[in-house]
């Protein structure tokens, strides 16, 4: 099932549990605005090349729309739509005053030079600058984009609208980025995991963790779990998978990856078949790479007690059902990876205040938001007698529906 179908299905199940009026349900599902623009740039050799850029602004009932911009060859309107919708529910679950959006350009960033990427980003910004803004729609990095991309958008946008650091988040610190933003999603994953484990009378210390993906989110989650005494017994990335039943030395593995660009040949563990990683016996499995990795082919073989969805949409609905029947407890993506957008919100607040917070304050506030959201989700689970995914969806959808109704329907 593709991401849009799966997200819409979860939304509809939540709408049913909440008893939402069919007209509100329909209105919440349809995006506020879908933008598609043509971006032509000269390549370094002088030839012209055209790309298609998208921005889907899903909902703004609770505040400016918020979401990443990805550069990827498979960016398509359906996927961008699903991810924009997920952002609406995610910002509502975290209770930050935003709606949801997502964007992207269909391109292969590693095949473009830095100056070609800069030209492409500036042309895209020229095409959409009137439709984004500090109080309208605030982009951030996503797959294939980074702090440098945000710096170019900020610069281009500011040519039209004056200096506007709050128009994007995930910026370099020198241009108004927030301390703690880089680690925020992984840190939020760990705060969420701690809240979940506490609910079951457990803590990170001494438990075993398996992590798929060792990029920004996976490697930060691994570092922070290791610091807290968790045993990370296997990790994988695109280069392979490494395991050590006694717990990997994560700082050494991070250094090995920095030095060699790969997990291969790490002396502190044994290489394993990456296909077996997701079914490795452990207390907590943390998919932190791709969508759809847990599906009907492998769900019945999963041997984890808990799954924390650090990636977006790692569990397809069929796997969700199988895992649920097996008694595996899943902490859903719209909560588990909300730490990134929460610290993006703190960045936006700091830019508007013109005042920079200490990193300790950022991390403490993040913990407060993640813990509060977990308890809000649990309350919805009790009210609607549902699992954590539906608890999170009902929480987010209900908040957006309430804001929509309070605004009224009068034209
Ligand atoms: P990243 O590009 O930094 O890391 C992705 C990792 O996945 C890399 O280590 C890569 O090698 C690995 N990977 C790719 N294909 C793989 C495969 N087939 N098997 C195993 N590993 C594979 O990306 P990221 O920022 O860490 O994002 C990871 C996930 O988290 C994505 O689903 C993203 O949408 C989600 N997410 C990220 C953020 C954020 O702030 N970075 C926020 C919310 C959600």
GROMACS .gro file of C-alpha atoms and ligand atoms in nm:
model
  455
    1UNK     CA    1   0.000   0.000   0.000
    2UNK     CA    2   0.149   0.338  -0.094
    3UNK     CA    3   0.214   0.610   0.163
    4UNK     CA    4  -0.090   0.820   0.066
    5UNK     CA    5  -0.332   0.525   0.088
    6UNK     CA    6  -0.186   0.416   0.424
    7UNK     CA    7  -0.195   0.767   0.574
    8UNK     CA    8  -0.549   0.830   0.451
    9UNK     CA    9  -0.660   0.494   0.591
   10UNK     CA   10  -0.520   0.577   0.935
   11UNK     CA   11  -0.685   0.920   0.915
   12UNK     CA   12  -1.023   0.768   0.823
   13UNK     CA   13  -1.004   0.512   1.107
   14UNK     CA   14  -0.928   0.795   1.349
   15UNK     CA   15  -1.215   1.006   1.207
   16UNK     CA   16  -1.450   0.713   1.267
   17UNK     CA   17  -1.332   0.665   1.627
   18UNK     CA   18  -1.381   1.039   1.687
   19UNK     CA   19  -1.723   1.032   1.520
   20UNK     CA   20  -1.625   1.320   1.289
   21UNK     CA   21  -1.889   1.466   1.063
   22UNK     CA   22  -1.837   1.343   0.702
   23UNK     CA   23  -1.806   1.700   0.570
   24UNK     CA   24  -1.529   1.787   0.815
   25UNK     CA   25  -1.360   1.457   0.739
   26UNK     CA   26  -1.358   1.538   0.368
   27UNK     CA   27  -1.240   1.893   0.423
   28UNK     CA   28  -0.950   1.777   0.646
   29UNK     CA   29  -0.833   1.527   0.388
   30UNK     CA   30  -0.818   1.760   0.087
   31UNK     CA   31  -0.497   1.968   0.078
   32UNK     CA   32  -0.526   2.344   0.122
   33UNK     CA   33  -0.307   2.408  -0.184
   34UNK     CA   34  -0.094   2.202  -0.426
   35UNK     CA   35   0.184   2.383  -0.609
   36UNK     CA   36   0.371   2.245  -0.910
   37UNK     CA   37   0.640   2.455  -1.075
   38UNK     CA   38   0.885   2.414  -1.357
   39UNK     CA   39   1.245   2.498  -1.265
   40UNK     CA   40   1.491   2.542  -1.555
   41UNK     CA   41   1.857   2.607  -1.482
   42UNK     CA   42   2.176   2.624  -1.686
   43UNK     CA   43   2.408   2.333  -1.597
   44UNK     CA   44   2.778   2.408  -1.543
   45UNK     CA   45   2.845   2.319  -1.910
   46UNK     CA   46   2.588   2.577  -2.029
   47UNK     CA   47   2.314   2.332  -2.135
   48UNK     CA   48   1.964   2.391  -1.999
   49UNK     CA   49   1.788   2.136  -1.784
   50UNK     CA   50   1.434   2.141  -1.642
   51UNK     CA   51   1.303   1.994  -1.318
   52UNK     CA   52   0.958   1.984  -1.159
   53UNK     CA   53   0.919   2.119  -0.806
   54UNK     CA   54   0.623   2.053  -0.574
   55UNK     CA   55   0.491   2.203  -0.256
   56UNK     CA   56   0.177   2.061  -0.099
   57UNK     CA   57   0.031   2.280   0.175
   58UNK     CA   58  -0.205   2.045   0.353
   59UNK     CA   59  -0.368   2.235   0.637
   60UNK     CA   60  -0.324   2.564   0.825
   61UNK     CA   61  -0.604   2.555   1.083
   62UNK     CA   62  -0.357   2.548   1.375
   63UNK     CA   63  -0.089   2.778   1.232
   64UNK     CA   64   0.163   2.824   0.951
   65UNK     CA   65   0.218   2.509   0.746
   66UNK     CA   66   0.542   2.326   0.818
   67UNK     CA   67   0.738   2.053   0.647
   68UNK     CA   68   1.053   1.955   0.465
   69UNK     CA   69   1.170   1.993   0.107
   70UNK     CA   70   1.329   1.681  -0.041
   71UNK     CA   71   1.546   1.644  -0.350
   72UNK     CA   72   1.503   1.291  -0.479
   73UNK     CA   73   1.447   1.129  -0.822
   74UNK     CA   74   1.125   0.962  -0.699
   75UNK     CA   75   0.955   1.273  -0.563
   76UNK     CA   76   0.597   1.250  -0.685
   77UNK     CA   77   0.280   1.445  -0.603
   78UNK     CA   78   0.113   1.147  -0.428
   79UNK     CA   79   0.400   1.090  -0.189
   80UNK     CA   80   0.443   1.463  -0.120
   81UNK     CA   81   0.070   1.475  -0.049
   82UNK     CA   82   0.091   1.188   0.203
   83UNK     CA   83   0.390   1.341   0.378
   84UNK     CA   84   0.222   1.685   0.394
   85UNK     CA   85  -0.084   1.526   0.553
   86UNK     CA   86   0.136   1.338   0.803
   87UNK     CA   87   0.295   1.671   0.901
   88UNK     CA   88  -0.049   1.815   0.984
   89UNK     CA   89  -0.119   1.532   1.230
   90UNK     CA   90   0.239   1.528   1.360
   91UNK     CA   91   0.250   1.900   1.450
   92UNK     CA   92  -0.090   1.862   1.619
   93UNK     CA   93   0.027   1.556   1.818
   94UNK     CA   94   0.333   1.753   1.936
   95UNK     CA   95   0.098   2.046   2.008
   96UNK     CA   96   0.310   2.301   1.826
   97UNK     CA   97   0.120   2.584   1.656
   98UNK     CA   98   0.165   2.467   1.298
   99UNK     CA   99  -0.017   2.295   1.016
  100UNK     CA  100   0.143   2.058   0.765
  101UNK     CA  101   0.321   2.085   0.430
  102UNK     CA  102   0.585   1.903   0.228
  103UNK     CA  103   0.773   1.976  -0.091
  104UNK     CA  104   1.034   1.845  -0.322
  105UNK     CA  105   1.210   1.856  -0.656
  106UNK     CA  106   1.240   1.547  -0.876
  107UNK     CA  107   1.618   1.539  -0.921
  108UNK     CA  108   1.922   1.334  -0.824
  109UNK     CA  109   2.118   1.569  -0.600
  110UNK     CA  110   2.441   1.367  -0.605
  111UNK     CA  111   2.455   1.413  -0.986
  112UNK     CA  112   2.441   1.794  -0.952
  113UNK     CA  113   2.736   2.018  -0.863
  114UNK     CA  114   2.707   2.253  -0.565
  115UNK     CA  115   2.654   2.552  -0.794
  116UNK     CA  116   2.384   2.366  -0.993
  117UNK     CA  117   2.207   2.279  -0.666
  118UNK     CA  118   2.229   2.642  -0.559
  119UNK     CA  119   2.080   2.763  -0.890
  120UNK     CA  120   1.801   2.503  -0.870
  121UNK     CA  121   1.717   2.600  -0.511
  122UNK     CA  122   1.711   2.970  -0.599
  123UNK     CA  123   1.486   2.918  -0.904
  124UNK     CA  124   1.247   2.702  -0.697
  125UNK     CA  125   1.239   2.973  -0.429
  126UNK     CA  126   1.167   3.241  -0.693
  127UNK     CA  127   0.869   3.035  -0.811
  128UNK     CA  128   0.717   2.981  -0.465
  129UNK     CA  129   0.832   3.282  -0.260
  130UNK     CA  130   0.487   3.443  -0.263
  131UNK     CA  131   0.329   3.124  -0.127
  132UNK     CA  132   0.566   3.053   0.163
  133UNK     CA  133   0.646   3.285   0.453
  134UNK     CA  134   0.707   3.316   0.828
  135UNK     CA  135   0.334   3.301   0.903
  136UNK     CA  136   0.227   3.103   0.595
  137UNK     CA  137   0.448   2.804   0.525
  138UNK     CA  138   0.792   2.738   0.675
  139UNK     CA  139   1.007   2.480   0.487
  140UNK     CA  140   1.287   2.271   0.641
  141UNK     CA  141   1.543   2.016   0.515
  142UNK     CA  142   1.444   1.661   0.423
  143UNK     CA  143   1.605   1.380   0.222
  144UNK     CA  144   1.864   1.523  -0.019
  145UNK     CA  145   1.857   1.874   0.128
  146UNK     CA  146   2.043   2.021   0.426
  147UNK     CA  147   2.128   2.337   0.618
  148UNK     CA  148   2.306   2.482   0.312
  149UNK     CA  149   1.988   2.441   0.103
  150UNK     CA  150   1.796   2.633   0.372
  151UNK     CA  151   2.061   2.908   0.367
  152UNK     CA  152   2.006   2.956  -0.011
  153UNK     CA  153   1.626   2.964   0.033
  154UNK     CA  154   1.663   3.219   0.315
  155UNK     CA  155   1.890   3.436   0.100
  156UNK     CA  156   1.668   3.421  -0.209
  157UNK     CA  157   1.345   3.476  -0.012
  158UNK     CA  158   1.503   3.773   0.169
  159UNK     CA  159   1.573   3.945  -0.168
  160UNK     CA  160   1.197   3.972  -0.216
  161UNK     CA  161   1.077   4.015   0.143
  162UNK     CA  162   1.369   4.156   0.347
  163UNK     CA  163   1.583   3.961   0.595
  164UNK     CA  164   1.360   3.675   0.713
  165UNK     CA  165   1.547   3.404   0.907
  166UNK     CA  166   1.221   3.249   1.035
  167UNK     CA  167   1.107   3.158   0.681
  168UNK     CA  168   1.297   2.828   0.699
  169UNK     CA  169   1.425   2.608   0.982
  170UNK     CA  170   1.715   2.364   0.994
  171UNK     CA  171   1.946   2.654   0.900
  172UNK     CA  172   2.318   2.673   0.976
  173UNK     CA  173   2.375   2.806   1.331
  174UNK     CA  174   2.550   3.116   1.183
  175UNK     CA  175   2.226   3.211   1.005
  176UNK     CA  176   1.990   3.159   1.298
  177UNK     CA  177   1.976   2.781   1.325
  178UNK     CA  178   1.901   2.634   1.668
  179UNK     CA  179   2.150   2.458   1.890
  180UNK     CA  180   2.036   2.098   1.932
  181UNK     CA  181   1.851   2.081   1.597
  182UNK     CA  182   2.090   1.829   1.440
  183UNK     CA  183   2.035   1.572   1.716
  184UNK     CA  184   1.670   1.664   1.778
  185UNK     CA  185   1.490   1.385   1.591
  186UNK     CA  186   1.712   1.113   1.740
  187UNK     CA  187   1.685   1.274   2.084
  188UNK     CA  188   1.306   1.290   2.051
  189UNK     CA  189   1.305   0.919   1.953
  190UNK     CA  190   1.491   0.843   2.277
  191UNK     CA  191   1.260   1.061   2.492
  192UNK     CA  192   0.961   0.885   2.335
  193UNK     CA  193   1.119   0.542   2.393
  194UNK     CA  194   1.185   0.630   2.757
  195UNK     CA  195   0.823   0.738   2.808
  196UNK     CA  196   0.699   0.414   2.647
  197UNK     CA  197   0.931   0.192   2.849
  198UNK     CA  198   0.844   0.371   3.176
  199UNK     CA  199   0.479   0.291   3.107
  200UNK     CA  200   0.582  -0.078   3.103
  201UNK     CA  201   0.797  -0.051   3.416
  202UNK     CA  202   1.121  -0.062   3.215
  203UNK     CA  203   1.410   0.173   3.134
  204UNK     CA  204   1.668   0.194   2.856
  205UNK     CA  205   1.950   0.064   3.078
  206UNK     CA  206   2.028  -0.300   3.004
  207UNK     CA  207   1.767  -0.342   2.728
  208UNK     CA  208   1.869  -0.447   2.376
  209UNK     CA  209   1.813  -0.226   2.069
  210UNK     CA  210   1.836  -0.291   1.694
  211UNK     CA  211   1.852   0.011   1.463
  212UNK     CA  212   1.801   0.016   1.086
  213UNK     CA  213   1.966   0.327   0.937
  214UNK     CA  214   2.274   0.498   1.077
  215UNK     CA  215   2.225   0.847   0.933
  216UNK     CA  216   2.117   1.156   1.123
  217UNK     CA  217   1.826   0.999   1.313
  218UNK     CA  218   1.957   0.644   1.365
  219UNK     CA  219   2.308   0.742   1.470
  220UNK     CA  220   2.186   1.005   1.720
  221UNK     CA  221   1.932   0.764   1.866
  222UNK     CA  222   2.209   0.501   1.897
  223UNK     CA  223   2.448   0.746   2.066
  224UNK     CA  224   2.190   0.860   2.322
  225UNK     CA  225   2.067   0.506   2.398
  226UNK     CA  226   2.428   0.393   2.446
  227UNK     CA  227   2.491   0.691   2.681
  228UNK     CA  228   2.192   0.577   2.890
  229UNK     CA  229   2.323   0.221   2.926
  230UNK     CA  230   2.115   0.065   2.645
  231UNK     CA  231   2.278  -0.222   2.452
  232UNK     CA  232   2.261  -0.147   2.079
  233UNK     CA  233   2.321  -0.501   1.948
  234UNK     CA  234   2.284  -0.441   1.571
  235UNK     CA  235   2.274  -0.148   1.328
  236UNK     CA  236   2.261  -0.126   0.952
  237UNK     CA  237   2.291   0.132   0.679
  238UNK     CA  238   2.307   0.121   0.299
  239UNK     CA  239   2.660  -0.028   0.320
  240UNK     CA  240   2.572  -0.328   0.542
  241UNK     CA  241   2.488  -0.439   0.895
  242UNK     CA  242   2.701  -0.500   1.203
  243UNK     CA  243   2.616  -0.686   1.524
  244UNK     CA  244   2.759  -0.751   1.869
  245UNK     CA  245   2.538  -0.940   2.115
  246UNK     CA  246   2.716  -0.768   2.408
  247UNK     CA  247   2.635  -0.422   2.270
  248UNK     CA  248   2.822  -0.223   2.006
  249UNK     CA  249   3.062   0.052   2.113
  250UNK     CA  250   2.855   0.326   1.946
  251UNK     CA  251   3.104   0.619   1.979
  252UNK     CA  252   3.367   0.395   1.814
  253UNK     CA  253   3.119   0.294   1.541
  254UNK     CA  254   3.029   0.660   1.473
  255UNK     CA  255   3.402   0.738   1.439
  256UNK     CA  256   3.454   0.435   1.211
  257UNK     CA  257   3.168   0.552   0.989
  258UNK     CA  258   3.307   0.908   0.981
  259UNK     CA  259   3.655   0.780   0.892
  260UNK     CA  260   3.556   0.517   0.632
  261UNK     CA  261   3.207   0.627   0.519
  262UNK     CA  262   3.077   0.277   0.592
  263UNK     CA  263   2.989   0.024   0.863
  264UNK     CA  264   3.198  -0.243   0.687
  265UNK     CA  265   3.509  -0.381   0.861
  266UNK     CA  266   3.423  -0.242   1.205
  267UNK     CA  267   3.648  -0.431   1.446
  268UNK     CA  268   3.401  -0.411   1.738
  269UNK     CA  269   3.141  -0.642   1.584
  270UNK     CA  270   3.057  -0.900   1.318
  271UNK     CA  271   2.900  -0.824   0.983
  272UNK     CA  272   2.552  -0.969   0.942
  273UNK     CA  273   2.300  -1.006   0.660
  274UNK     CA  274   2.110  -0.672   0.653
  275UNK     CA  275   1.792  -0.860   0.554
  276UNK     CA  276   1.799  -1.036   0.892
  277UNK     CA  277   1.834  -0.719   1.096
  278UNK     CA  278   1.463  -0.642   1.127
  279UNK     CA  279   1.389  -0.993   1.256
  280UNK     CA  280   1.677  -1.002   1.506
  281UNK     CA  281   1.565  -1.080   1.863
  282UNK     CA  282   1.574  -0.763   2.075
  283UNK     CA  283   1.368  -0.555   2.316
  284UNK     CA  284   1.330  -0.251   2.090
  285UNK     CA  285   1.353  -0.231   1.710
  286UNK     CA  286   1.403   0.120   1.569
  287UNK     CA  287   1.358   0.150   1.190
  288UNK     CA  288   1.534   0.479   1.104
  289UNK     CA  289   1.583   0.458   0.728
  290UNK     CA  290   1.312   0.390   0.473
  291UNK     CA  291   0.933   0.365   0.450
  292UNK     CA  292   0.751   0.030   0.411
  293UNK     CA  293   1.034  -0.188   0.548
  294UNK     CA  294   0.799  -0.382   0.777
  295UNK     CA  295   0.546  -0.553   0.555
  296UNK     CA  296   0.348  -0.875   0.527
  297UNK     CA  297   0.659  -1.064   0.410
  298UNK     CA  298   0.858  -1.010   0.728
  299UNK     CA  299   0.616  -0.891   1.000
  300UNK     CA  300   0.540  -1.236   1.138
  301UNK     CA  301   0.916  -1.300   1.184
  302UNK     CA  302   0.979  -0.984   1.389
  303UNK     CA  303   1.109  -1.080   1.736
  304UNK     CA  304   1.116  -0.735   1.901
  305UNK     CA  305   0.882  -0.651   2.191
  306UNK     CA  306   0.860  -0.282   2.097
  307UNK     CA  307   0.898  -0.098   1.765
  308UNK     CA  308   0.978   0.273   1.769
  309UNK     CA  309   0.910   0.425   1.426
  310UNK     CA  310   1.189   0.678   1.383
  311UNK     CA  311   1.149   0.669   1.001
  312UNK     CA  312   0.833   0.795   0.835
  313UNK     CA  313   0.586   0.520   0.752
  314UNK     CA  314   0.818   0.219   0.811
  315UNK     CA  315   0.527  -0.020   0.889
  316UNK     CA  316   0.266  -0.081   0.623
  317UNK     CA  317  -0.094  -0.140   0.740
  318UNK     CA  318  -0.079  -0.517   0.677
  319UNK     CA  319   0.232  -0.548   0.893
  320UNK     CA  320   0.065  -0.326   1.153
  321UNK     CA  321  -0.215  -0.579   1.188
  322UNK     CA  322   0.018  -0.881   1.202
  323UNK     CA  323   0.242  -0.716   1.463
  324UNK     CA  324  -0.055  -0.605   1.670
  325UNK     CA  325  -0.185  -0.963   1.683
  326UNK     CA  326   0.161  -1.080   1.794
  327UNK     CA  327   0.144  -0.829   2.082
  328UNK     CA  328   0.429  -0.609   1.954
  329UNK     CA  329   0.383  -0.252   2.080
  330UNK     CA  330   0.446   0.014   1.815
  331UNK     CA  331   0.530   0.376   1.892
  332UNK     CA  332   0.402   0.545   1.573
  333UNK     CA  333   0.601   0.777   1.346
  334UNK     CA  334   0.374   1.081   1.384
  335UNK     CA  335   0.481   1.088   1.747
  336UNK     CA  336   0.817   0.906   1.759
  337UNK     CA  337   0.999   1.127   1.507
  338UNK     CA  338   0.829   1.457   1.602
  339UNK     CA  339   1.141   1.578   1.787
  340UNK     CA  340   1.280   1.729   1.466
  341UNK     CA  341   0.982   1.947   1.388
  342UNK     CA  342   0.949   2.039   1.756
  343UNK     CA  343   1.301   2.182   1.764
  344UNK     CA  344   1.231   2.344   1.426
  345UNK     CA  345   0.948   2.520   1.605
  346UNK     CA  346   1.193   2.629   1.879
  347UNK     CA  347   1.423   2.762   1.603
  348UNK     CA  348   1.136   2.964   1.452
  349UNK     CA  349   1.045   3.099   1.800
  350UNK     CA  350   1.409   3.201   1.864
  351UNK     CA  351   1.424   3.377   1.522
  352UNK     CA  352   1.102   3.567   1.592
  353UNK     CA  353   1.226   3.656   1.943
  354UNK     CA  354   1.568   3.751   1.802
  355UNK     CA  355   1.714   3.559   2.097
  356UNK     CA  356   1.918   3.239   2.099
  357UNK     CA  357   1.853   2.965   2.355
  358UNK     CA  358   2.121   2.755   2.527
  359UNK     CA  359   2.132   2.394   2.402
  360UNK     CA  360   2.029   2.271   2.748
  361UNK     CA  361   1.708   2.473   2.727
  362UNK     CA  362   1.634   2.330   2.379
  363UNK     CA  363   1.683   1.973   2.502
  364UNK     CA  364   1.482   2.025   2.823
  365UNK     CA  365   1.192   2.180   2.632
  366UNK     CA  366   1.204   1.895   2.379
  367UNK     CA  367   1.179   1.641   2.660
  368UNK     CA  368   0.883   1.831   2.807
  369UNK     CA  369   0.699   1.835   2.471
  370UNK     CA  370   0.770   1.467   2.395
  371UNK     CA  371   0.666   1.347   2.742
  372UNK     CA  372   0.349   1.556   2.742
  373UNK     CA  373   0.252   1.430   2.396
  374UNK     CA  374   0.305   1.068   2.507
  375UNK     CA  375   0.065   1.114   2.800
  376UNK     CA  376  -0.187   1.289   2.573
  377UNK     CA  377  -0.170   0.990   2.335
  378UNK     CA  378  -0.218   0.742   2.621
  379UNK     CA  379  -0.529   0.934   2.730
  380UNK     CA  380  -0.672   0.903   2.377
  381UNK     CA  381  -0.591   0.529   2.383
  382UNK     CA  382  -0.795   0.497   2.703
  383UNK     CA  383  -1.083   0.709   2.573
  384UNK     CA  384  -1.110   0.525   2.241
  385UNK     CA  385  -0.981   0.183   2.352
  386UNK     CA  386  -0.721   0.181   2.074
  387UNK     CA  387  -0.351   0.122   2.014
  388UNK     CA  388  -0.081   0.392   2.020
  389UNK     CA  389  -0.105   0.461   1.645
  390UNK     CA  390  -0.476   0.531   1.667
  391UNK     CA  391  -0.418   0.718   1.994
  392UNK     CA  392  -0.176   0.949   1.812
  393UNK     CA  393  -0.399   0.986   1.505
  394UNK     CA  394  -0.712   1.060   1.711
  395UNK     CA  395  -0.513   1.314   1.917
  396UNK     CA  396  -0.380   1.495   1.609
  397UNK     CA  397  -0.697   1.477   1.400
  398UNK     CA  398  -0.915   1.589   1.690
  399UNK     CA  399  -0.697   1.896   1.755
  400UNK     CA  400  -0.705   1.996   1.386
  401UNK     CA  401  -1.081   1.934   1.361
  402UNK     CA  402  -1.145   2.146   1.673
  403UNK     CA  403  -0.934   2.434   1.538
  404UNK     CA  404  -1.115   2.409   1.202
  405UNK     CA  405  -1.458   2.420   1.365
  406UNK     CA  406  -1.362   2.709   1.595
  407UNK     CA  407  -1.256   2.914   1.293
  408UNK     CA  408  -1.603   2.862   1.144
  409UNK     CA  409  -1.713   2.794   0.790
  410UNK     CA  410  -1.851   3.139   0.697
  411UNK     CA  411  -1.695   3.267   0.375
  412LIG     P1  412   1.980   1.014   0.650
  412LIG     O1  413   1.987   1.026   0.503
  412LIG     O2  414   2.070   1.095   0.736
  412LIG     O3  415   2.003   0.860   0.693
  412LIG     C1  416   1.937   0.754   0.632
  412LIG     C2  417   2.010   0.626   0.670
  412LIG     O4  418   1.942   0.515   0.615
  412LIG     C3  419   2.153   0.620   0.616
  412LIG     O5  420   2.237   0.566   0.716
  412LIG     C4  421   2.141   0.521   0.499
  412LIG     O6  422   2.262   0.455   0.472
  412LIG     C5  423   2.037   0.429   0.556
  412LIG     N1  424   1.974   0.346   0.455
  412LIG     C6  425   1.930   0.378   0.330
  412LIG     N2  426   1.881   0.270   0.268
  412LIG     C7  427   1.895   0.167   0.355
  412LIG     C8  428   1.865   0.029   0.350
  412LIG     N3  429   1.811  -0.026   0.240
  412LIG     N4  430   1.891  -0.048   0.459
  412LIG     C9  431   1.945   0.005   0.571
  412LIG     N5  432   1.976   0.135   0.581
  412LIG    C10  433   1.952   0.214   0.475
  412LIG     O7  434   1.826   1.037   0.686
  412LIG     P2  435   1.767   1.076   0.828
  412LIG     O8  436   1.753   1.222   0.836
  412LIG     O9  437   1.840   1.001   0.934
  412LIG    O10  438   1.617   1.018   0.811
  412LIG    C11  439   1.589   0.881   0.835
  412LIG    C12  440   1.439   0.861   0.840
  412LIG    O11  441   1.384   0.944   0.943
  412LIG    C13  442   1.362   0.899   0.713
  412LIG    O12  443   1.252   0.812   0.702
  412LIG    C14  444   1.313   1.041   0.742
  412LIG    O13  445   1.199   1.072   0.666
  412LIG    C15  446   1.282   1.026   0.890
  412LIG     N6  447   1.280   1.156   0.960
  412LIG    C16  448   1.392   1.233   0.967
  412LIG    C17  449   1.387   1.353   1.038
  412LIG    C18  450   1.509   1.440   1.053
  412LIG    O14  451   1.500   1.542   1.124
  412LIG     N7  452   1.622   1.406   0.994
  412LIG    C19  453   1.269   1.395   1.098
  412LIG    C20  454   1.155   1.312   1.091
  412LIG    C21  455   1.163   1.192   1.021
   0.00000   0.00000   0.00000
